[in-house]
Short mmCIF file of C-alpha atoms and ligand atoms in Angstrom, two decimals:
data_model
loop_
_atom_site.label_atom_id
_atom_site.label_comp_id
_atom_site.label_asym_id
_atom_site.label_seq_id
_atom_site.Cartn_x
_atom_site.Cartn_y
_atom_site.Cartn_z
CA MET A 1237 38.77 103.12 -47.16
CA SER A 1238 38.22 100.01 -48.80
CA ARG A 1239 35.88 97.56 -47.26
CA ILE A 1240 35.24 93.70 -48.36
CA HIS A 1241 31.73 92.28 -48.82
CA ASN A 1242 32.28 89.88 -45.52
CA PHE A 1243 30.49 86.61 -45.30
CA GLY A 1244 32.56 85.43 -42.41
CA ALA A 1245 31.28 82.91 -40.01
CA GLY A 1246 32.24 85.07 -36.79
CA PRO A 1247 33.69 87.02 -35.67
CA ALA A 1248 31.47 88.24 -38.32
CA ALA A 1249 30.48 91.84 -40.41
CA LEU A 1250 29.27 94.30 -38.10
CA PRO A 1251 26.64 96.99 -39.16
CA LEU A 1252 28.97 100.12 -40.72
CA PRO A 1253 26.82 103.06 -38.62
CA VAL A 1254 28.01 101.20 -35.51
CA LEU A 1255 31.94 101.00 -36.36
CA GLU A 1256 31.53 104.24 -37.32
CA LYS A 1257 29.57 105.48 -33.78
CA ALA A 1258 31.98 103.36 -31.69
CA ARG A 1259 35.07 105.39 -34.01
CA GLU A 1260 33.38 108.55 -33.00
CA GLU A 1261 33.35 107.63 -29.23
CA LEU A 1262 36.55 105.60 -29.38
CA LEU A 1263 39.02 108.69 -27.53
CA GLU A 1264 36.47 110.07 -25.46
CA PHE A 1265 33.05 108.78 -24.49
CA GLY A 1266 29.93 111.47 -23.84
CA GLY A 1267 31.54 113.95 -21.52
CA ALA A 1268 33.61 111.03 -19.71
CA GLY A 1269 37.08 112.55 -20.81
CA ALA A 1270 38.07 108.97 -21.63
CA SER A 1271 37.33 105.85 -23.73
CA ILE A 1272 34.42 103.62 -22.62
CA MET A 1273 37.51 100.91 -22.30
CA GLU A 1274 38.94 103.47 -19.79
CA LEU A 1275 35.91 103.64 -17.55
CA SER A 1276 35.60 101.59 -14.11
CA HIS A 1277 32.76 99.06 -15.11
CA ARG A 1278 31.11 100.34 -11.53
CA SER A 1279 31.19 104.37 -12.99
CA VAL A 1280 28.01 105.97 -14.13
CA GLU A 1281 28.66 106.14 -17.49
CA PHE A 1282 29.38 102.41 -18.07
CA SER A 1283 26.33 101.17 -15.84
CA ARG A 1284 24.54 103.33 -17.87
CA VAL A 1285 25.72 101.14 -20.85
CA CYS A 1286 25.04 98.02 -19.34
CA SER A 1287 21.72 98.80 -18.26
CA ALA A 1288 20.98 99.91 -21.96
CA ALA A 1289 22.29 96.66 -23.40
CA GLU A 1290 19.82 95.07 -21.34
CA GLN A 1291 17.18 96.83 -21.75
CA ASN A 1292 17.79 96.58 -25.44
CA ILE A 1293 17.86 93.00 -25.61
CA ARG A 1294 15.03 92.53 -23.55
CA ARG A 1295 12.82 94.82 -25.91
CA LEU A 1296 13.90 93.17 -28.60
CA MET A 1297 13.63 89.59 -27.90
CA ASN A 1298 10.11 90.55 -26.08
CA ILE A 1299 11.84 89.25 -22.17
CA SER A 1300 9.79 89.59 -19.53
CA ASN A 1301 11.27 89.33 -15.75
CA ASP A 1302 10.89 86.07 -15.20
CA TYR A 1303 14.52 85.90 -17.31
CA ALA A 1304 17.48 87.15 -15.93
CA VAL A 1305 19.56 88.96 -18.96
CA LEU A 1306 23.51 88.11 -18.46
CA PHE A 1307 26.85 89.23 -19.60
CA MET A 1308 29.45 86.79 -19.58
CA HIS A 1309 33.03 85.80 -20.14
CA GLY A 1310 34.36 82.93 -22.35
CA GLY A 1311 32.33 83.28 -25.49
CA ALA A 1312 29.59 80.09 -26.10
CA SER A 1313 31.71 77.36 -25.27
CA SER A 1314 32.20 78.56 -21.69
CA GLN A 1315 28.23 77.95 -21.58
CA PHE A 1316 28.91 74.73 -23.03
CA ALA A 1317 30.75 73.77 -19.62
CA LEU A 1318 28.57 75.82 -17.20
CA ILE A 1319 24.83 74.29 -18.06
CA PRO A 1320 25.72 70.72 -16.95
CA LEU A 1321 27.66 71.62 -14.11
CA ASN A 1322 24.88 73.53 -12.90
CA PHE A 1323 21.75 72.15 -14.20
CA ARG A 1324 22.11 68.58 -14.02
CA ILE A 1325 20.62 67.95 -10.59
CA GLY A 1326 21.15 65.24 -8.44
CA GLY A 1327 23.30 63.82 -11.45
CA ARG A 1328 20.48 63.18 -13.67
CA ALA A 1329 21.39 62.72 -17.06
CA ALA A 1330 20.50 65.69 -19.87
CA ASP A 1331 19.26 65.16 -22.79
CA TYR A 1332 21.27 66.73 -26.20
CA ILE A 1333 20.34 66.79 -29.95
CA HIS A 1334 23.68 66.17 -32.14
CA THR A 1335 22.60 68.31 -35.22
CA GLY A 1336 26.34 68.89 -36.09
CA HIS A 1337 29.52 69.95 -34.94
CA TRP A 1338 28.68 72.84 -32.18
CA SER A 1339 26.15 70.40 -30.84
CA ALA A 1340 28.81 68.00 -30.67
CA LYS A 1341 31.42 70.16 -28.28
CA ALA A 1342 28.35 70.47 -26.07
CA ILE A 1343 27.74 67.20 -25.89
CA LYS A 1344 31.51 66.45 -25.29
CA GLU A 1345 31.82 68.90 -22.68
CA ALA A 1346 28.34 67.49 -20.90
CA GLY A 1347 29.97 64.62 -21.01
CA VAL A 1348 32.91 65.56 -18.63
CA SER A 1349 30.87 66.20 -15.96
CA GLY A 1350 27.64 63.53 -15.50
CA PRO A 1351 25.27 61.27 -17.87
CA VAL A 1352 24.49 62.59 -21.51
CA ASN A 1353 21.50 61.00 -23.04
CA ILE A 1354 21.76 61.71 -26.91
CA ALA A 1355 18.43 62.11 -28.30
CA TRP A 1356 19.01 61.75 -31.55
CA ASN A 1357 22.11 62.02 -33.88
CA GLY A 1358 21.91 63.17 -37.12
CA GLY A 1359 19.48 60.69 -38.65
CA PRO A 1360 20.93 58.40 -41.26
CA GLU A 1361 21.84 61.29 -43.62
CA HIS A 1362 24.33 62.66 -41.25
CA TYR A 1363 23.59 66.44 -40.62
CA VAL A 1364 21.64 67.79 -43.20
CA ARG A 1365 18.16 68.31 -40.89
CA VAL A 1366 17.05 68.62 -37.77
CA PRO A 1367 14.84 65.51 -36.34
CA SER A 1368 10.98 65.82 -36.37
CA GLN A 1369 9.38 65.19 -32.94
CA ASP A 1370 8.60 61.67 -33.74
CA GLU A 1371 12.55 60.87 -33.74
CA ILE A 1372 13.57 62.66 -30.55
CA GLU A 1373 14.25 59.68 -27.96
CA LEU A 1374 14.08 62.29 -24.80
CA GLY A 1375 15.01 60.57 -21.34
CA HIS A 1376 13.10 59.48 -18.47
CA ASP A 1377 13.39 62.63 -16.36
CA ALA A 1378 15.96 64.39 -17.91
CA ALA A 1379 17.86 67.51 -16.24
CA TYR A 1380 17.02 69.66 -19.62
CA LEU A 1381 16.95 69.37 -23.61
CA HIS A 1382 20.00 70.81 -25.16
CA ILE A 1383 19.69 71.94 -28.91
CA CYS A 1384 22.03 74.13 -31.13
CA SER A 1385 19.35 76.23 -32.70
CA ASN A 1386 21.17 77.06 -36.30
CA GLU A 1387 24.48 74.47 -36.96
CA THR A 1388 27.00 77.46 -37.91
CA ILE A 1389 29.06 74.87 -40.00
CA GLU A 1390 26.50 72.51 -41.36
CA GLY A 1391 23.96 74.98 -42.40
CA LEU A 1392 21.22 74.02 -40.72
CA TYR A 1393 18.31 75.04 -38.44
CA TYR A 1394 15.25 74.50 -36.38
CA PRO A 1395 11.91 75.59 -38.37
CA VAL A 1396 10.25 74.60 -35.26
CA PHE A 1397 11.78 74.08 -31.78
CA PRO A 1398 11.69 70.59 -30.32
CA GLU A 1399 9.09 69.53 -27.38
CA SER A 1400 10.25 68.04 -23.94
CA ASP A 1401 8.57 68.38 -20.25
CA ALA A 1402 12.43 69.14 -19.03
CA PRO A 1403 13.84 72.70 -19.92
CA LEU A 1404 14.89 73.42 -23.55
CA VAL A 1405 18.20 74.68 -23.77
CA ALA A 1406 19.40 76.73 -27.05
CA ASP A 1407 23.04 77.91 -28.36
CA MET A 1408 21.60 80.49 -30.50
CA SER A 1409 25.17 82.05 -31.23
CA SER A 1410 25.02 81.84 -35.12
CA GLU A 1411 21.24 82.94 -34.85
CA ILE A 1412 20.20 84.99 -31.97
CA MET A 1413 17.94 88.08 -32.73
CA SER A 1414 17.53 87.02 -36.66
CA ARG A 1415 14.07 85.79 -36.48
CA ALA A 1416 11.25 86.35 -33.72
CA ILE A 1417 10.93 83.35 -31.43
CA ASP A 1418 9.44 82.87 -28.28
CA VAL A 1419 11.56 82.96 -25.34
CA ASN A 1420 9.01 81.44 -22.69
CA ARG A 1421 9.41 78.08 -24.90
CA PHE A 1422 13.26 78.20 -23.18
CA GLY A 1423 14.59 77.60 -19.87
CA ILE A 1424 18.09 79.11 -21.03
CA ILE A 1425 19.09 80.72 -24.45
CA TYR A 1426 22.73 81.26 -25.03
CA ALA A 1427 24.64 82.62 -27.40
CA GLY A 1428 28.54 84.12 -28.37
CA ALA A 1429 28.16 87.21 -29.29
CA GLN A 1430 30.80 87.69 -32.03
CA LYS A 1431 28.07 86.64 -34.92
CA ASN A 1432 25.16 89.11 -34.56
CA ILE A 1433 25.38 91.25 -31.73
CA GLY A 1434 29.24 92.37 -31.15
CA PRO A 1435 32.60 91.50 -30.69
CA SER A 1436 34.24 87.60 -29.56
CA GLY A 1437 34.24 86.82 -25.91
CA LEU A 1438 31.64 87.81 -24.46
CA ALA A 1439 28.57 85.52 -24.11
CA LEU A 1440 24.54 86.23 -24.04
CA VAL A 1441 22.72 84.34 -21.68
CA ILE A 1442 19.11 84.47 -20.84
CA ILE A 1443 17.98 82.64 -18.47
CA HIS A 1444 14.91 81.33 -16.64
CA LYS A 1445 15.20 82.09 -13.06
CA THR A 1446 13.57 79.00 -11.09
CA LEU A 1447 16.54 77.17 -12.70
CA LEU A 1448 19.48 79.31 -10.83
CA ASP A 1449 18.26 77.33 -7.94
CA ARG A 1450 19.53 73.91 -9.65
CA CYS A 1451 23.55 74.64 -9.01
CA PRO A 1452 24.69 72.68 -6.05
CA GLU A 1453 27.60 74.55 -3.71
CA THR A 1454 30.28 71.78 -4.93
CA VAL A 1455 29.99 74.20 -7.90
CA GLN A 1456 33.12 76.99 -7.70
CA VAL A 1457 31.30 80.27 -6.89
CA PHE A 1458 32.37 81.59 -10.32
CA HIS A 1459 30.89 79.62 -12.19
CA ARG A 1460 27.31 79.79 -10.91
CA TYR A 1461 24.97 81.64 -12.82
CA ARG A 1462 23.20 82.56 -9.59
CA THR A 1463 26.65 84.14 -8.87
CA HIS A 1464 26.21 86.34 -12.11
CA VAL A 1465 22.74 87.15 -11.59
CA THR A 1466 23.35 88.63 -8.17
CA GLY A 1467 26.45 90.73 -9.09
CA SER A 1468 24.37 92.10 -12.42
CA SER A 1469 26.90 90.41 -14.66
CA LEU A 1470 29.42 92.60 -12.85
CA TYR A 1471 30.38 89.96 -10.04
CA ASN A 1472 34.34 90.88 -11.62
CA THR A 1473 35.20 92.89 -14.54
CA PRO A 1474 33.22 92.81 -17.40
CA ASN A 1475 34.12 92.66 -21.08
CA THR A 1476 32.78 96.67 -20.75
CA TRP A 1477 34.04 97.13 -24.68
CA GLY A 1478 32.13 94.17 -25.83
CA ILE A 1479 28.90 95.38 -23.97
CA TYR A 1480 29.05 98.66 -25.60
CA MET A 1481 29.13 97.54 -28.64
CA VAL A 1482 26.21 95.22 -27.58
CA GLU A 1483 24.53 97.86 -27.10
CA LEU A 1484 25.21 99.87 -30.47
CA VAL A 1485 24.52 96.47 -32.65
CA THR A 1486 20.95 96.51 -30.57
CA ASP A 1487 20.03 100.27 -30.63
CA TRP A 1488 20.92 99.66 -34.46
CA LEU A 1489 18.41 96.87 -34.25
CA LEU A 1490 15.76 98.68 -32.87
CA GLU A 1491 16.36 101.77 -35.15
CA LEU A 1492 15.35 99.26 -37.91
CA GLY A 1493 12.37 98.20 -36.42
CA GLY A 1494 13.59 95.40 -34.30
CA VAL A 1495 13.74 91.41 -35.06
CA ALA A 1496 10.63 91.82 -37.15
CA SER A 1497 12.10 93.35 -40.00
CA ILE A 1498 15.20 92.14 -39.67
CA GLU A 1499 13.77 88.65 -40.09
CA ALA A 1500 11.89 89.53 -43.28
CA ILE A 1501 15.06 91.17 -44.68
CA ASN A 1502 17.10 87.93 -43.54
CA GLN A 1503 14.22 85.51 -45.54
CA ARG A 1504 14.92 88.15 -48.61
CA LYS A 1505 18.81 87.52 -48.33
CA ALA A 1506 18.59 83.95 -48.25
CA SER A 1507 16.01 83.48 -50.64
CA LEU A 1508 18.03 85.04 -52.90
CA LEU A 1509 21.02 82.75 -52.16
CA TYR A 1510 19.03 79.15 -52.07
CA ASP A 1511 16.71 80.66 -55.25
CA MET A 1512 20.70 80.92 -57.07
CA LEU A 1513 21.74 77.69 -55.29
CA ASP A 1514 18.30 75.34 -56.93
CA SER A 1515 18.28 77.37 -60.08
CA SER A 1516 20.92 74.71 -61.87
CA ASP A 1517 22.51 71.48 -61.14
CA PHE A 1518 26.05 73.78 -61.34
CA TRP A 1519 25.44 74.01 -58.20
CA ARG A 1520 23.90 71.52 -55.05
CA THR A 1521 23.08 72.27 -51.11
CA PRO A 1522 22.97 69.30 -48.56
CA VAL A 1523 20.70 70.39 -46.35
CA ARG A 1524 17.36 69.57 -46.75
CA LYS A 1525 15.00 72.18 -47.69
CA GLN A 1526 13.02 72.85 -44.29
CA CYS A 1527 15.71 72.83 -42.32
CA ARG A 1528 18.30 75.43 -44.13
CA SER A 1529 19.66 78.21 -42.13
CA ILE A 1530 18.89 81.81 -42.97
CA MET A 1531 22.24 82.97 -41.47
CA ASN A 1532 24.93 80.20 -42.27
CA VAL A 1533 24.03 78.71 -46.16
CA VAL A 1534 26.13 76.07 -46.86
CA TRP A 1535 26.93 74.78 -50.51
CA ARG A 1536 28.92 73.20 -53.26
CA ILE A 1537 29.87 73.44 -56.72
CA HIS A 1538 28.77 70.48 -58.27
CA ASP A 1539 32.66 69.78 -59.73
CA GLU A 1540 34.48 70.37 -56.51
CA GLU A 1541 37.31 71.05 -58.10
CA LEU A 1542 36.33 74.36 -59.49
CA GLU A 1543 36.01 75.30 -55.88
CA PRO A 1544 39.53 77.00 -55.43
CA GLN A 1545 38.77 78.90 -58.55
CA PHE A 1546 35.99 79.90 -57.47
CA LEU A 1547 36.96 81.45 -54.02
CA LYS A 1548 40.22 83.21 -55.22
CA GLU A 1549 37.98 84.80 -58.12
CA ALA A 1550 35.00 85.96 -55.30
CA ARG A 1551 38.09 87.21 -53.55
CA SER A 1552 39.31 89.50 -55.69
CA ALA A 1553 36.05 91.04 -56.15
CA ASP A 1554 35.86 91.94 -52.71
CA LEU A 1555 33.62 88.93 -51.75
CA ALA A 1556 35.30 87.15 -48.38
CA GLY A 1557 34.76 84.82 -46.20
CA LEU A 1558 33.09 82.04 -48.42
CA LYS A 1559 35.26 79.28 -47.39
CA GLY A 1560 33.62 76.50 -45.97
CA HIS A 1561 34.62 75.37 -42.44
CA ARG A 1562 37.72 73.32 -42.82
CA SER A 1563 36.17 70.02 -41.15
CA VAL A 1564 33.55 70.01 -44.03
CA GLY A 1565 35.60 71.77 -46.83
CA GLY A 1566 33.13 73.49 -49.73
CA LEU A 1567 31.75 76.90 -49.41
CA ARG A 1568 29.29 78.86 -47.13
CA ALA A 1569 28.38 82.63 -46.66
CA SER A 1570 27.33 83.57 -43.37
CA ILE A 1571 24.77 86.42 -43.79
CA TYR A 1572 24.14 87.55 -40.56
CA ASN A 1573 21.80 90.59 -39.65
CA ALA A 1574 24.77 93.00 -40.38
CA CYS A 1575 25.12 91.59 -43.77
CA PRO A 1576 23.65 93.75 -46.34
CA LEU A 1577 21.40 92.76 -49.19
CA GLU A 1578 23.80 94.72 -51.13
CA SER A 1579 26.73 92.17 -50.61
CA ILE A 1580 24.59 89.12 -51.36
CA GLU A 1581 23.08 90.71 -54.79
CA LEU A 1582 26.67 90.91 -55.69
CA LEU A 1583 27.36 87.15 -54.74
CA VAL A 1584 24.90 86.03 -56.30
CA SER A 1585 25.53 88.26 -59.74
CA PHE A 1586 29.28 86.80 -59.36
CA MET A 1587 27.94 83.41 -58.97
CA ARG A 1588 25.84 83.43 -62.02
CA ASP A 1589 29.12 84.96 -63.96
CA PHE A 1590 31.45 82.10 -62.81
CA GLU A 1591 28.59 79.49 -63.61
CA SER A 1592 28.32 80.71 -67.09
CA ARG A 1593 31.91 80.79 -67.70
CA ASN A 1594 32.41 77.16 -65.79
CA GLY A 1595 29.35 75.38 -66.18
N1 PMP B 2432 28.02 77.47 -30.65
C1 PMP B 2432 27.84 77.94 -32.24
C2 PMP B 2432 26.94 77.60 -33.22
C3 PMP B 2432 28.74 78.53 -32.76
O1 PMP B 2432 28.65 78.60 -34.12
C4 PMP B 2432 30.06 79.36 -32.34
C5 PMP B 2432 31.07 79.23 -32.75
N2 PMP B 2432 31.15 79.86 -34.01
C6 PMP B 2432 30.51 78.55 -30.72
C7 PMP B 2432 28.88 77.58 -29.84
C8 PMP B 2432 31.34 78.76 -29.93
O2 PMP B 2432 31.53 80.07 -29.21
P1 PMP B 2432 32.92 80.72 -29.16
O3 PMP B 2432 34.31 80.35 -30.05
O4 PMP B 2432 32.26 81.67 -28.79
O5 PMP B 2432 33.34 79.99 -28.29
#
């Protein structure tokens, strides 16, 4: 078996012990005589998996009973549409902070169903940092404030989350469970699973229960969060395999010591890479220092013409997935929870060598 060092932005690397366990259980789950994918979502076996996954998430993120934890279809993009439909009470405008590609997508979707107030739009430098509190222009009586807490493409994150009287809604797709956060600060947290917690197509939604009654009856039953809370994520057939994988990934994370432990590892991994980028003018990273994501490290080679060569040589050394998003170009290493320290050490040593040959 030969596995790459996977720096892909998502679907991304999963922990090897998780994949091994899934392989071991693929044909027969427990004593059930069938794969978990072949069992009813109402079976005893799957019910146990689903509730273990939820309990693991509650433990890892310290989530109180004031919040519902949901597994939903359609990835994070479906949440872009559902949030305004469910929570924009009385047609009120919703505040959105525009920090890059993914917050822009959320804004576009929200604009389809009602008014949006852009509370900040990238600043004069364009999407290289998040705003300070005094730069944010909150609307009067906004329904909620939406942020993308980690912009996967631009590689920036919020060292401190913004304040608003309205509920704070965060797309945490590319950083969920990578650092300790206080869930109580948020009305809703959501994340596509395919970066830090499992396979694609699945979204994790953590929602304060007081928000559930906001949804008007004009919204289709399937599109109401309330429906999925009442149905305990089983209103219709869920992505059973995806939820099973989330259970395995969260088991792995708990065994590792939880979010505080992985955060310390993540900080170390990110520092190795940023220290390398800061070490010479051969490299440059556009993101302001205090907003540098510890999950998605984005950079350029000063002489951009060297980038295709860098990518080619890196791939030959089994360092894969380092191409920046097609909308911005350049280079990016996504170093999610499951990306081992060893992969980053190898990348840094490859970069040092590349610089010495081309600098
Ligand atoms: N938000 C962020 C921050 C993302 O990185 C992504 C996917 N890269 C999405 C939303 C969209 O997720 P999905 O493809 O699961 O809809």
